[in-house]
Short mmCIF file of C-alpha atoms in Angstrom, two decimals:
data_model
loop_
_atom_site.label_atom_id
_atom_site.label_comp_id
_atom_site.label_asym_id
_atom_site.label_seq_id
_atom_site.Cartn_x
_atom_site.Cartn_y
_atom_site.Cartn_z
CA UNK A 22 132.36 26.64 -220.00
CA UNK A 23 134.13 26.67 -223.58
CA UNK A 24 136.78 24.36 -224.57
CA UNK A 25 137.85 25.06 -228.07
CA UNK A 26 134.57 25.33 -230.25
CA UNK A 27 132.58 23.08 -227.67
CA UNK A 28 130.29 24.87 -225.07
CA UNK A 29 129.37 23.12 -221.93
CA UNK A 30 126.66 24.42 -219.50
CA UNK A 31 127.79 24.30 -215.90
CA UNK A 32 125.46 24.69 -212.88
CA UNK A 33 127.32 26.25 -210.09
CA UNK A 34 126.94 25.18 -206.32
CA UNK A 35 125.23 27.41 -203.91
CA UNK A 36 128.32 28.09 -201.55
CA UNK A 37 130.76 30.78 -200.83
CA UNK A 38 133.55 29.35 -203.17
CA UNK A 39 131.22 29.03 -206.31
CA UNK A 40 129.81 32.54 -205.67
CA UNK A 41 133.36 33.82 -205.33
CA UNK A 42 134.28 31.91 -208.62
CA UNK A 43 131.26 33.47 -210.54
CA UNK A 44 132.05 36.83 -209.42
CA UNK A 45 135.43 36.56 -211.29
CA UNK A 46 133.69 35.70 -214.72
CA UNK A 47 134.58 35.88 -217.48
CA UNK A 48 137.78 33.89 -216.85
CA UNK A 49 140.24 32.11 -219.14
CA UNK A 50 142.52 29.54 -217.69
CA UNK A 51 145.01 27.47 -219.40
CA UNK A 52 144.59 24.20 -217.70
CA UNK A 53 147.37 21.54 -217.33
CA UNK A 54 146.72 17.74 -217.55
CA UNK A 55 147.08 15.60 -214.56
CA UNK A 56 146.63 11.73 -214.14
CA UNK A 57 144.66 11.05 -217.24
CA UNK A 58 141.50 12.28 -215.53
CA UNK A 59 141.65 16.20 -214.79
CA UNK A 60 142.63 19.56 -215.91
CA UNK A 61 143.93 22.17 -213.50
CA UNK A 62 144.95 25.80 -213.23
CA UNK A 63 145.76 28.13 -210.31
CA UNK A 64 143.84 31.36 -209.77
CA UNK A 65 145.68 34.57 -209.17
CA UNK A 66 143.66 35.10 -205.81
CA UNK A 67 142.33 32.53 -203.51
CA UNK A 68 138.90 31.54 -203.08
CA UNK A 69 136.85 30.69 -199.85
CA UNK A 70 137.45 26.91 -199.30
CA UNK A 71 135.35 24.43 -197.47
CA UNK A 72 136.85 21.08 -198.41
CA UNK A 73 135.32 17.71 -197.89
CA UNK A 74 136.47 14.41 -199.15
CA UNK A 75 133.77 13.39 -201.92
CA UNK A 76 135.00 9.86 -202.13
CA UNK A 77 133.79 9.63 -205.91
CA UNK A 78 134.78 12.16 -208.23
CA UNK A 79 132.41 12.33 -211.32
CA UNK A 80 133.01 13.11 -214.94
CA UNK A 81 132.22 16.71 -215.16
CA UNK A 82 132.73 17.86 -211.58
CA UNK A 83 134.14 21.20 -211.16
CA UNK A 84 136.06 21.55 -207.93
CA UNK A 85 138.55 23.70 -205.99
CA UNK A 86 141.68 22.14 -204.59
CA UNK A 87 143.17 24.04 -201.56
CA UNK A 88 142.13 27.73 -202.14
CA UNK A 89 143.53 28.63 -205.50
CA UNK A 90 143.49 25.57 -207.95
CA UNK A 91 140.46 24.73 -210.18
CA UNK A 92 140.14 21.35 -211.33
CA UNK A 93 137.77 20.10 -214.11
CA UNK A 94 137.35 16.28 -214.01
CA UNK A 95 136.71 14.41 -217.14
CA UNK A 96 136.52 10.87 -215.75
CA UNK A 97 134.76 9.03 -212.89
CA UNK A 98 137.07 7.54 -210.15
CA UNK A 99 137.42 7.24 -206.41
CA UNK A 100 139.73 9.72 -204.60
CA UNK A 101 140.89 10.31 -201.11
CA UNK A 102 141.70 13.86 -201.74
CA UNK A 103 139.62 16.86 -200.21
CA UNK A 104 138.10 19.52 -202.66
CA UNK A 105 135.65 22.23 -202.21
CA UNK A 106 132.71 21.49 -204.72
CA UNK A 107 132.17 24.29 -207.32
CA UNK A 108 129.67 22.72 -209.61
CA UNK A 109 129.00 20.42 -212.45
CA UNK A 110 128.89 20.22 -216.06
CA UNK A 111 125.41 19.40 -216.94
CA UNK A 112 126.11 17.00 -219.66
CA UNK A 113 129.68 15.97 -219.71
CA UNK A 114 129.46 13.76 -222.85
CA UNK A 115 132.20 14.60 -225.11
CA UNK A 116 134.10 16.55 -222.27
CA UNK A 117 137.02 14.23 -222.38
CA UNK A 118 137.51 14.54 -226.06
CA UNK A 119 137.17 18.30 -226.07
CA UNK A 120 139.72 18.62 -223.32
CA UNK A 121 142.15 16.37 -225.08
CA UNK A 122 145.25 14.52 -223.68
CA UNK A 123 147.31 17.62 -223.08
CA UNK A 124 146.76 21.03 -221.48
CA UNK A 125 143.66 22.98 -222.48
CA UNK A 126 142.48 26.64 -222.64
CA UNK A 127 139.26 26.61 -220.78
CA UNK A 128 136.95 29.81 -221.03
CA UNK A 129 134.48 30.14 -217.93
CA UNK A 130 131.73 32.70 -218.64
CA UNK A 131 128.18 33.75 -217.79
CA UNK A 132 125.52 32.61 -220.30
#
């Protein structure tokens, strides 16, 4: 995952949603800011979803909200919302700074 000049390694989950997401790479998303803790963008086509309530969202979590909204979280907090887990940024140090306070262009690609 690349944000500006920063590259972050992401480990994808072993599930249908993450596999379908990986099959669409490379992918560039213009992600909007929401709640001071996440960036999100809709995909043109849905992914298979199997949503659960994680309880605690962690800095660096990559999730699917519904079937089409990819979310990158850059803060740890408790949530009552349901998501399908896509993966996680291996080392999220500096993720919040790279994403900034407004929208961000995020590129997802294979290594």
